[in-house]
Amino acid sequence: MSAPRPANRLRAGDVMGSAVFVLRLAWRADRGSLLVVLGVQLATAVGVAGVLLLVRGLAGDAVTLGRGQAGAGGGTGRIIPVIAAMVALRSVGGILRAAATARQRVLAVRLDRHVTDLVLGAATRAELPHFEDAAFHDRLQRAVFASRGQPVVVITTLVAVAQAVLTGAAVSVAFLAMAWWLLPFAAVSALPTLRAAHAERNASYGLSHDLAENRRVRQYLERLMTGRDEAKEVRALGLGPLLRERWHGRYAEEVDGTVRTQRRHLRRKAVARLAGDAVVVAVIGAVWWLMDARLVDLPTALAALTGLWLLSTRVQMVGGLLGNVGDSILYLKDLRAFAGPSVAAAPAGGEGPAVFASLEARGLRFRYPGSAAPVLNGVDVAFRQGEIIALVGGNGSGKTTLAKILAGLYPPESGTLLLNGAPVDDPARLRETSAVVFQDFVRYRLPVLDNIAFGRPGQAADPDRAAGSARRAGADAFVERLPRGYGTVLSKEFRDGEDLSGGQWQRLALARAFYRDAPFVILDEPTAALDPQAEEELFGRMRELFAGRTVLLISHRFSSVRGADRIYVLDGGSVVEHGTHEQLMGRRGRYAAMFLTQAAAYLDAETAVT
Ligand SMILES: Nc1ncnc2c1ncn2[C@@H]1O[C@H](COP(=O)(O)OP(=O)(O)O)[C@@H](O)[C@H]1O
Ligand SMILES: [Mg+2]
């Protein structure tokens, strides 16, 4: 293992900071329960101190009785009320603790909801570039999955620690009244345990930190082995055993790391325990000696030793609890970083289509976060209202990347974007203006209506408008044949769910874009899964279907592209040619070469058939 990096070490303020953070969360989630739970801990602590004082009184009476110094009734007369008081304290304490446990459960559920909601809020607000960053995924994954329940662990720990500390304090106060000179010894006996807890916390924090990516890879492998989308290919290839083997390999790292750190913990704890107990034994010996020398009376000695016992038990408890929160603190740190302002962005607004007269990009340069080479290298493109513009180019030439920038999902590294002639200062403006059908659009495993109406999430889903959008996308016929029409859930994973063919899914994605009704439509290879007839029909009716809109069409089918008002040819991240089909053919450049290659392939196929 490499030397510990600063990032996987806890800092001094982390523990306190996390405690305060969790208390604030709990306060916001359910302050009533928090107050009840903490109040009961306080009451319990006071009760324990009371019992200690009663023990001293009782022991005093017993000693007096034993020596036969009191009258027959005098001593027992005090013992009975004292015992009655102790029993009463016990009953009340038991009921209060039951109430606290009940409220703690409620607090746990509310806290879980509150915290998960914070994470989901931050995750859905995060801008797309964050999703290119492995560190972000580590934090997100830990925040979403692992921290589920962690705040509850911490609050439970805090409550237990509070109880132990309060009891310790109350016992110390009782001590002060009886044998103040024992306090420093009690404090010394606590030190080894607290030091061991500190070391354990650091070690488990470091381990969790180092394993974060490992766990993410494992989760991905698990998805490959259990996911429905992956099931057919994994079986066709017979990938199962290989995937499991990899998963085992990844898991071995976690098991080994856990065994190593737990062995170290055990050694440290055993040493701490022996050291702490040695102090306690020394103190017991000292008290014995003091009693022998008649410097302390028996009742005080008994009460003092009971107090020391209580105190050292509490210290061990606090030590154990604090040692276990290393992972939780890590998750909470991520949570705090997550819910912080750095990731937050303006929520996508957009109540309706914005005005769109033109969009122009000048000298766009872009590189993906963490990549060395730029993907776009000085791109100039322009779109005016009502135009159909095509973008062609080989795989990896930057077409999808350009689409994402024009749709306001990535800010360009340099260059200018002009919307209606004015520089775009907020990418959210571009998102409001555009509707994108991505090459790898999402297949929502939800009802058909959702799949379409998600195009405009700001408004209530409108079934008529959805049906209209489906009609324009050519999706109406197959949707109406589904058993529950627009209410059919599109996944076999859910009861009464149905599934669609690739082309049908693509039509739904198109319907979603129609439903969005944005003035600037980006279609990234929107017909890759459609049959030739459907594609022909879509492109043939494009001007009618998108009347008044501006369309950016990315396609490899030159038969579809040739009707565009203007064609941009992208190569290696730059526009190498642009113009109408006729102009580009006349240039006999890159476009003409690509067009002729494809046309020749079709002609060959035709001659082969005839
Ligand atoms: N998220 C990403 N992170 C890093 N590089 C990427 C990412 N997406 C695409 N690329 C790279 O950017 C280049 C252009 O990709 P893309 O715009 O998808 O091309 P096209 O759509 O023209 O096929 C490719 O070399 C690809 O490897
Ligand atoms: Mg692409």
XYZ file of C-alpha atoms and ligand atoms in Angstrom:
638
model
C 0.000 0.000 0.000
C 1.227 3.497 -0.745
C 1.923 6.042 1.967
C -1.292 7.667 3.200
C -2.285 10.606 1.102
C -3.591 13.710 2.829
C -7.034 13.060 1.334
C -7.495 9.774 3.156
C -6.567 11.168 6.571
C -9.096 12.603 8.949
C -8.413 16.149 10.017
C -8.862 17.322 13.588
C -11.978 19.310 12.818
C -13.673 16.516 10.828
C -15.146 14.703 13.808
C -16.534 17.810 15.462
C -17.623 19.239 12.118
C -19.482 16.053 11.230
C -21.144 15.964 14.637
C -22.393 19.526 14.277
C -23.466 18.838 10.702
C -25.479 15.768 11.704
C -27.107 17.575 14.603
C -28.172 20.352 12.256
C -29.589 17.771 9.818
C -31.451 15.985 12.607
C -32.758 19.291 13.880
C -34.170 20.069 10.449
C -35.476 16.533 9.901
C -37.318 16.101 13.224
C -36.470 18.465 16.070
C -39.187 17.116 18.378
C -37.736 13.597 18.416
C -34.192 14.920 18.711
C -35.113 16.908 21.806
C -36.922 13.955 23.388
C -33.999 11.620 22.725
C -31.393 14.042 24.079
C -33.592 14.960 27.047
C -33.930 11.318 28.050
C -30.157 10.865 27.865
C -29.728 13.818 30.187
C -32.336 12.475 32.601
C -30.689 9.027 32.564
C -27.328 10.574 33.376
C -28.763 12.467 36.326
C -30.499 9.273 37.433
C -27.216 7.296 37.404
C -25.546 9.970 39.555
C -28.524 9.835 41.908
C -28.180 6.073 42.193
C -24.511 6.498 43.007
C -25.323 8.885 45.859
C -28.038 6.525 47.085
C -25.545 3.646 47.046
C -23.269 5.665 49.263
C -26.117 6.409 51.663
C -27.259 2.805 51.643
C -23.733 1.488 52.233
C -23.326 3.920 55.112
C -26.530 2.653 56.728
C -25.619 -0.965 56.135
C -22.263 -0.447 57.792
C -23.882 1.305 60.740
C -26.466 -1.487 61.012
C -23.839 -4.168 60.784
C -21.915 -2.616 63.638
C -25.155 -2.589 65.642
C -24.659 1.088 66.466
C -28.199 2.155 65.630
C -31.498 1.177 67.252
C -33.320 -1.794 65.747
C -35.748 0.360 63.712
C -33.593 3.472 63.007
C -31.354 1.992 60.257
C -33.940 -0.072 58.387
C -36.239 2.956 58.537
C -33.920 4.716 56.059
C -33.027 1.706 53.968
C -36.591 1.021 52.831
C -37.329 4.474 51.381
C -33.920 4.502 49.706
C -34.587 1.143 48.069
C -38.069 2.332 47.097
C -36.522 5.432 45.532
C -34.063 3.295 43.564
C -36.836 1.046 42.260
C -38.893 4.095 41.267
C -35.879 5.574 39.459
C -35.409 2.299 37.627
C -39.053 2.127 36.450
C -39.190 5.733 35.336
C -35.820 5.320 33.667
C -37.010 2.207 31.799
C -40.136 3.929 30.488
C -38.210 7.018 29.458
C -35.675 4.901 27.612
C -38.467 3.052 25.782
C -39.926 6.416 24.752
C -36.494 7.564 23.594
C -35.981 4.391 21.555
C -39.341 4.862 19.850
C -38.586 8.488 19.002
C -35.106 7.537 17.829
C -36.593 5.122 15.275
C -38.875 7.853 13.947
C -35.975 10.277 13.883
C -33.941 7.712 11.920
C -36.546 7.411 9.175
C -37.068 11.162 8.897
C -33.333 11.803 8.921
C -32.764 9.218 6.198
C -35.369 10.817 3.996
C -34.034 14.304 4.605
C -30.423 13.363 3.852
C -31.158 11.233 0.796
C -33.279 14.070 -0.517
C -30.358 16.466 -0.075
C -28.097 14.142 -2.056
C -30.642 13.603 -4.818
C -31.220 17.348 -4.993
C -27.521 18.034 -5.354
C -27.046 15.182 -7.855
C -29.864 16.310 -10.139
C -28.656 19.919 -10.008
C -25.039 19.025 -10.814
C -23.941 20.127 -14.289
C -23.059 17.483 -16.877
C -19.257 18.071 -16.813
C -19.188 16.795 -13.214
C -20.314 13.438 -14.548
C -17.068 13.155 -16.541
C -15.067 13.257 -13.327
C -14.176 10.004 -11.546
C -13.744 11.792 -8.210
C -17.253 13.177 -8.547
C -18.627 9.685 -9.107
C -16.806 8.423 -6.044
C -18.331 11.156 -3.945
C -21.730 10.749 -5.553
C -21.768 7.007 -5.134
C -20.690 7.238 -1.514
C -23.215 9.967 -0.905
C -26.103 8.197 -2.641
C -25.586 4.568 -1.665
C -23.222 4.303 1.238
C -24.404 7.285 3.231
C -27.870 5.854 3.284
C -28.243 5.233 7.001
C -24.871 6.795 7.866
C -26.305 9.975 9.389
C -28.517 7.741 11.468
C -25.471 5.760 12.585
C -23.752 8.987 13.547
C -26.744 10.430 15.349
C -27.243 7.155 17.239
C -23.561 7.189 18.115
C -23.773 10.822 19.150
C -26.740 10.109 21.362
C -24.932 7.173 22.966
C -21.792 9.280 23.373
C -23.852 12.105 24.833
C -25.392 9.693 27.280
C -22.012 8.261 28.271
C -20.426 11.710 28.578
C -23.343 13.126 30.562
C -23.340 10.110 32.858
C -19.592 10.474 33.205
C -20.030 14.134 34.089
C -22.794 13.389 36.571
C -20.756 10.604 38.169
C -17.774 12.978 38.320
C -19.891 15.544 40.141
C -20.946 12.853 42.598
C -17.272 11.942 42.908
C -16.383 15.527 43.682
C -18.684 15.333 46.655
C -17.091 12.118 47.930
C -13.610 11.456 46.669
C -12.405 14.192 44.319
C -8.869 12.796 44.399
C -9.968 9.826 42.272
C -10.899 11.975 39.290
C -7.391 12.435 37.800
C -6.881 8.654 37.925
C -10.168 8.069 36.154
C -9.097 10.565 33.482
C -5.720 8.847 33.016
C -7.395 5.443 32.661
C -9.435 6.896 29.764
C -6.479 8.057 27.684
C -5.340 4.755 26.079
C -8.894 3.934 24.965
C -9.458 7.327 23.403
C -6.115 7.141 21.592
C -6.950 3.682 20.224
C -10.332 4.949 19.072
C -8.658 7.814 17.239
C -6.315 5.404 15.443
C -9.178 3.064 14.524
C -11.250 5.899 13.134
C -8.373 7.049 10.968
C -7.679 3.548 9.689
C -11.255 2.741 8.709
C -11.630 6.156 7.124
C -8.484 5.548 5.055
C -9.662 2.079 4.018
C -13.092 3.308 2.905
C -11.480 6.128 1.031
C -9.067 3.857 -0.813
C -11.789 1.319 -1.629
C -14.302 3.783 -3.055
C -13.431 3.158 -6.698
C -13.092 -0.577 -6.126
C -16.645 -0.649 -4.758
C -17.901 1.315 -7.737
C -16.343 -1.117 -10.198
C -17.879 -3.980 -8.240
C -21.295 -2.404 -8.364
C -20.930 -2.008 -12.099
C -19.984 -5.678 -12.475
C -22.986 -6.605 -10.358
C -25.205 -4.608 -12.673
C -23.775 -6.383 -15.710
C -24.596 -9.722 -14.114
C -28.093 -8.828 -12.905
C -29.411 -6.138 -15.292
C -32.150 -6.855 -17.729
C -30.685 -4.797 -20.571
C -27.369 -6.586 -20.230
C -28.847 -10.084 -19.761
C -29.083 -11.088 -23.423
C -25.600 -10.109 -24.493
C -23.979 -11.452 -21.327
C -25.649 -14.808 -22.049
C -24.935 -14.781 -25.766
C -21.252 -14.275 -25.044
C -21.222 -16.550 -22.004
C -19.656 -13.704 -20.017
C -21.069 -14.754 -16.631
C -18.097 -16.738 -15.244
C -15.568 -14.123 -16.365
C -17.555 -11.298 -14.762
C -17.873 -13.228 -11.527
C -14.172 -13.950 -11.493
C -13.413 -10.229 -11.865
C -15.903 -9.433 -9.142
C -14.179 -11.921 -6.825
C -10.843 -10.329 -7.587
C -12.174 -6.910 -6.665
C -13.804 -8.186 -3.513
C -10.580 -9.859 -2.383
C -9.031 -6.397 -2.051
C -11.720 -5.304 0.372
C -11.577 -8.512 2.377
C -7.778 -8.336 2.673
C -7.871 -4.684 3.645
C -10.529 -5.332 6.264
C -8.634 -8.284 7.750
C -5.443 -6.188 7.920
C -7.033 -3.184 9.589
C -9.113 -5.275 11.969
C -6.000 -7.154 13.141
C -4.317 -3.838 13.830
C -7.419 -2.556 15.642
C -7.520 -5.629 17.824
C -3.858 -5.253 18.857
C -4.347 -1.578 19.630
C -7.539 -2.175 21.568
C -6.069 -4.994 23.632
C -3.093 -2.827 24.619
C -5.374 0.129 25.421
C -7.638 -2.041 27.471
C -4.788 -3.521 29.496
C -3.294 -0.076 30.115
C -6.627 1.409 31.172
C -7.473 -1.506 33.420
C -4.012 -1.406 35.004
C -4.780 2.141 36.133
C -8.125 1.003 37.566
C -6.440 -1.872 39.436
C -3.845 0.527 40.807
C -6.617 2.832 41.996
C -8.462 -0.047 43.690
C -5.218 -0.989 45.432
C -4.698 2.594 46.533
C -8.250 2.851 47.889
C -7.737 -0.383 49.785
C -4.561 1.011 51.293
C -6.266 4.302 52.205
C -9.067 2.401 53.915
C -6.576 0.275 55.745
C -4.838 3.411 56.939
C -8.260 4.748 58.038
C -7.933 7.791 55.773
C -11.204 6.882 54.020
C -14.306 5.256 55.469
C -15.892 2.146 53.946
C -19.044 3.759 52.438
C -17.000 6.406 50.651
C -14.579 3.783 49.400
C -17.426 1.595 48.109
C -19.170 4.483 46.374
C -15.894 5.720 44.918
C -15.057 2.312 43.482
C -18.582 1.940 42.045
C -18.175 5.385 40.521
C -14.804 4.505 39.054
C -16.294 1.342 37.601
C -19.180 3.264 36.046
C -16.848 5.902 34.720
C -14.373 3.500 33.130
C -17.222 1.536 31.541
C -18.515 4.772 30.047
C -15.076 5.657 28.766
C -14.715 2.266 27.089
C -18.134 2.782 25.525
C -17.299 6.229 24.200
C -14.006 4.898 22.891
C -15.727 2.025 21.092
C -18.378 4.271 19.621
C -15.964 6.939 18.450
C -13.731 4.319 16.898
C -16.567 3.065 14.708
C -17.583 6.299 13.061
C -14.613 6.605 10.679
C -16.596 5.469 7.612
C -19.580 7.546 8.580
C -17.467 10.675 8.860
C -16.117 10.030 5.391
C -19.615 9.769 3.985
C -20.712 12.850 5.853
C -17.765 14.819 4.501
C -18.830 13.849 1.008
C -22.369 14.732 1.826
C -21.327 18.161 3.041
C -19.194 18.718 -0.019
C -22.107 17.567 -2.104
C -24.841 19.625 -0.594
C -22.476 22.606 -0.759
C -22.782 25.342 -3.352
C -19.908 24.261 -5.662
C -21.995 21.710 -7.532
C -25.251 23.601 -7.447
C -26.536 25.129 -10.637
C -29.627 27.005 -11.642
C -32.457 24.501 -12.056
C -33.590 24.074 -15.627
C -36.492 26.438 -15.894
C -38.323 26.836 -19.140
C -42.059 27.148 -19.038
C -42.377 27.308 -22.775
C -40.416 27.791 -25.963
C -38.147 30.807 -25.920
C -37.771 33.123 -28.897
C -35.300 31.783 -31.422
C -34.114 33.835 -34.374
C -30.574 32.545 -34.731
C -27.797 30.634 -33.027
C -24.203 31.091 -33.970
C -20.972 29.544 -32.734
C -17.623 31.179 -33.432
C -14.256 29.573 -32.841
C -15.582 26.937 -30.437
C -12.893 24.965 -28.696
C -13.628 22.169 -26.280
C -11.884 19.344 -24.467
C -13.462 16.885 -22.050
C -12.458 17.286 -18.414
C -9.350 15.221 -17.841
C -8.598 14.727 -21.557
C -5.443 16.093 -23.098
C -6.499 16.660 -26.709
C -9.277 19.058 -27.724
C -12.316 17.448 -29.358
C -13.456 20.673 -31.030
C -10.866 22.957 -32.498
C -12.251 26.276 -33.644
C -15.715 25.366 -34.933
C -17.891 27.981 -36.685
C -21.532 27.151 -37.375
C -24.706 29.230 -37.772
C -28.428 28.416 -37.666
C -31.299 30.690 -38.567
C -34.923 30.186 -37.755
C -36.669 27.666 -40.010
C -33.507 26.139 -41.434
C -32.707 22.457 -41.604
C -28.969 22.076 -41.153
C -27.096 18.799 -41.436
C -23.883 17.822 -39.703
C -21.863 14.940 -41.139
C -18.499 13.446 -40.326
C -16.798 10.206 -39.383
C -17.024 8.473 -35.995
C -15.380 10.511 -33.290
C -15.197 13.700 -35.390
C -17.010 15.619 -32.606
C -20.630 15.771 -33.866
C -22.285 14.677 -30.613
C -19.942 16.887 -28.606
C -20.900 19.921 -30.701
C -24.569 19.042 -30.207
C -24.092 18.924 -26.440
C -22.461 22.363 -26.425
C -25.179 23.873 -28.628
C -27.773 22.385 -26.264
C -26.117 24.122 -23.294
C -24.856 20.974 -21.580
C -21.164 21.868 -21.646
C -19.628 25.307 -21.596
C -17.057 25.700 -24.419
C -13.445 26.107 -23.377
C -13.216 29.164 -25.604
C -15.134 30.729 -28.451
C -18.465 32.506 -28.552
C -22.050 31.357 -28.652
C -24.539 33.958 -29.867
C -28.251 33.401 -29.332
C -30.339 35.885 -31.324
C -27.127 37.855 -31.799
C -26.349 38.216 -28.084
C -23.633 36.266 -26.230
C -24.991 33.410 -24.136
C -23.987 34.036 -20.536
C -26.075 31.254 -19.011
C -26.148 27.797 -20.679
C -29.590 27.253 -19.141
C -30.873 29.624 -21.856
C -29.718 27.159 -24.494
C -31.337 24.259 -22.673
C -34.651 26.101 -22.611
C -34.387 26.814 -26.318
C -33.538 23.322 -27.501
C -34.928 19.804 -27.690
C -32.358 17.066 -28.218
C -32.858 13.487 -29.303
C -29.603 11.883 -28.261
C -27.960 9.038 -30.057
C -28.168 7.117 -26.760
C -31.473 8.533 -25.547
C -32.971 7.230 -22.321
C -35.580 4.479 -22.328
C -37.606 5.365 -19.264
C -38.999 2.220 -17.637
C -42.182 4.125 -16.890
C -45.573 4.536 -18.580
C -45.668 5.628 -22.225
C -47.238 8.940 -21.221
C -44.246 9.736 -18.989
C -41.866 8.807 -21.783
C -43.443 11.491 -23.934
C -44.502 14.136 -21.408
C -41.057 14.181 -19.759
C -40.303 16.510 -22.663
C -41.819 19.341 -20.592
C -41.471 18.396 -16.932
C -42.452 21.876 -15.736
C -46.062 21.369 -16.778
C -48.651 18.719 -15.903
C -48.645 15.870 -18.439
C -51.190 16.558 -21.189
C -52.528 13.304 -22.730
C -53.909 15.035 -25.861
C -50.664 16.799 -26.528
C -48.799 13.517 -25.945
C -51.027 11.729 -28.444
C -50.391 14.518 -30.970
C -46.635 14.224 -30.452
C -46.818 10.448 -30.815
C -48.709 10.889 -34.098
C -46.060 13.210 -35.510
C -43.331 10.762 -34.496
C -45.248 7.815 -35.981
C -45.583 6.218 -32.544
C -49.370 6.434 -32.175
C -50.220 3.179 -33.935
C -48.095 0.845 -31.814
C -48.885 2.710 -28.573
C -52.605 2.279 -29.162
C -52.078 -1.446 -29.665
C -50.405 -1.766 -26.227
C -52.698 -3.363 -23.594
C -52.901 -0.203 -21.504
C -52.263 2.322 -24.260
C -50.474 5.397 -22.955
C -50.619 3.985 -19.437
C -48.536 0.916 -20.300
C -45.369 0.629 -18.243
C -42.429 0.056 -20.552
C -40.436 -2.566 -18.734
C -40.817 -6.256 -18.205
C -39.278 -5.697 -14.783
C -42.597 -4.323 -13.565
C -45.965 -6.022 -13.370
C -47.981 -5.819 -16.605
C -44.969 -4.194 -18.217
C -44.320 -4.365 -21.970
C -41.211 -3.815 -24.026
C -40.672 -2.110 -27.366
C -38.394 -2.675 -30.332
C -35.400 -0.405 -30.880
C -37.208 1.519 -33.610
C -40.308 1.967 -31.469
C -38.223 3.327 -28.633
C -36.614 5.738 -31.060
C -40.021 6.994 -32.162
C -40.923 7.612 -28.521
C -37.748 9.643 -28.107
C -38.805 11.671 -31.141
C -42.294 12.089 -29.692
C -40.670 13.455 -26.527
C -38.854 16.052 -28.626
C -42.098 17.032 -30.374
C -43.806 17.301 -27.009
C -41.075 19.618 -25.746
C -42.000 21.966 -28.567
C -38.690 23.858 -28.484
C -37.656 26.175 -31.323
C -34.270 24.515 -31.862
C -34.308 20.751 -32.408
C -31.176 18.624 -32.409
C -31.504 15.120 -33.831
C -28.380 13.035 -33.263
C -28.686 10.084 -35.635
C -32.410 9.881 -34.917
C -33.179 7.169 -37.428
C -30.388 4.695 -36.756
C -32.939 2.172 -35.445
C -35.750 2.975 -37.880
C -36.516 0.880 -40.914
C -35.716 2.520 -44.282
C -39.364 3.200 -45.021
C -39.925 4.929 -41.693
C -36.763 6.934 -42.138
C -37.749 7.959 -45.646
C -41.114 9.085 -44.345
C -39.652 11.062 -41.451
C -37.199 12.934 -43.664
C -39.710 13.403 -46.417
C -42.027 15.167 -43.985
C -39.329 16.904 -41.985
C -40.165 20.443 -43.080
C -43.828 19.872 -42.403
C -43.262 18.145 -39.049
C -40.850 20.766 -37.795
C -42.479 23.755 -39.483
C -41.162 27.008 -38.037
C -38.464 25.202 -36.039
C -34.758 25.080 -36.645
C -33.349 21.581 -36.992
C -29.800 20.346 -36.598
C -29.689 16.871 -38.117
C -26.724 14.630 -37.460
C -26.786 11.627 -39.764
C -24.710 9.169 -41.696
C -27.419 8.681 -44.316
C -26.582 10.976 -47.163
C -29.957 10.370 -48.738
C -31.461 12.185 -45.749
C -28.809 14.833 -45.524
C -28.911 16.014 -49.120
C -32.196 17.863 -48.642
C -30.760 20.125 -45.904
C -30.448 23.881 -46.387
C -26.797 23.693 -45.458
C -24.410 20.893 -44.626
C -21.405 21.130 -42.305
C -18.681 18.539 -42.653
C -16.786 17.941 -39.426
C -13.373 16.302 -39.413
C -11.012 16.025 -36.446
C -12.929 18.662 -34.518
C -13.038 21.313 -37.268
C -15.529 22.230 -39.957
C -13.667 21.353 -43.156
C -16.464 22.136 -45.659
C -19.927 23.610 -45.664
C -22.603 24.453 -48.210
C -25.591 22.897 -49.950
C -25.443 19.378 -51.311
C -24.927 20.705 -54.840
C -22.176 23.101 -53.808
C -20.354 20.405 -51.864
C -20.651 17.870 -54.674
C -19.271 20.506 -57.025
C -16.212 20.963 -54.780
C -15.378 17.277 -55.090
C -13.961 17.374 -51.574
C -14.546 15.311 -48.521
C -18.324 15.428 -48.656
C -18.440 14.343 -52.293
C -16.087 11.463 -51.534
C -18.221 10.238 -48.613
C -21.430 10.633 -50.610
C -20.115 8.723 -53.576
C -18.796 5.887 -51.393
C -22.205 5.394 -49.851
C -24.064 5.784 -53.158
C -21.739 3.257 -54.780
C -22.457 0.741 -52.029
C -26.193 1.095 -52.647
C -25.765 0.877 -56.407
C -23.666 -2.287 -56.015
C -26.365 -3.767 -53.839
C -29.013 -2.894 -56.426
C -27.108 -4.422 -59.317
C -26.472 -7.483 -57.185
C -30.199 -7.924 -56.638
C -31.238 -7.429 -60.264
N -17.393 12.032 -22.219
C -16.253 12.031 -22.907
N -15.061 12.165 -22.276
C -13.914 12.172 -22.965
N -13.848 12.062 -24.286
C -14.993 11.927 -24.975
C -16.256 11.901 -24.321
N -17.226 11.770 -25.241
C -16.591 11.711 -26.421
N -15.259 11.818 -26.278
C -14.251 11.828 -27.340
O -14.535 12.947 -28.147
C -14.370 12.635 -29.509
C -15.643 13.028 -30.260
O -16.712 12.267 -29.793
P -18.187 12.498 -30.332
O -18.485 13.947 -30.254
O -19.084 11.586 -29.610
O -18.020 12.061 -31.833
P -19.130 11.710 -32.936
O -20.468 12.011 -32.383
O -18.759 12.585 -34.089
O -18.945 10.284 -33.270
C -14.059 11.164 -29.594
O -12.680 11.057 -29.827
C -14.390 10.630 -28.234
O -13.481 9.648 -27.862
Mg -22.083 10.855 -32.067
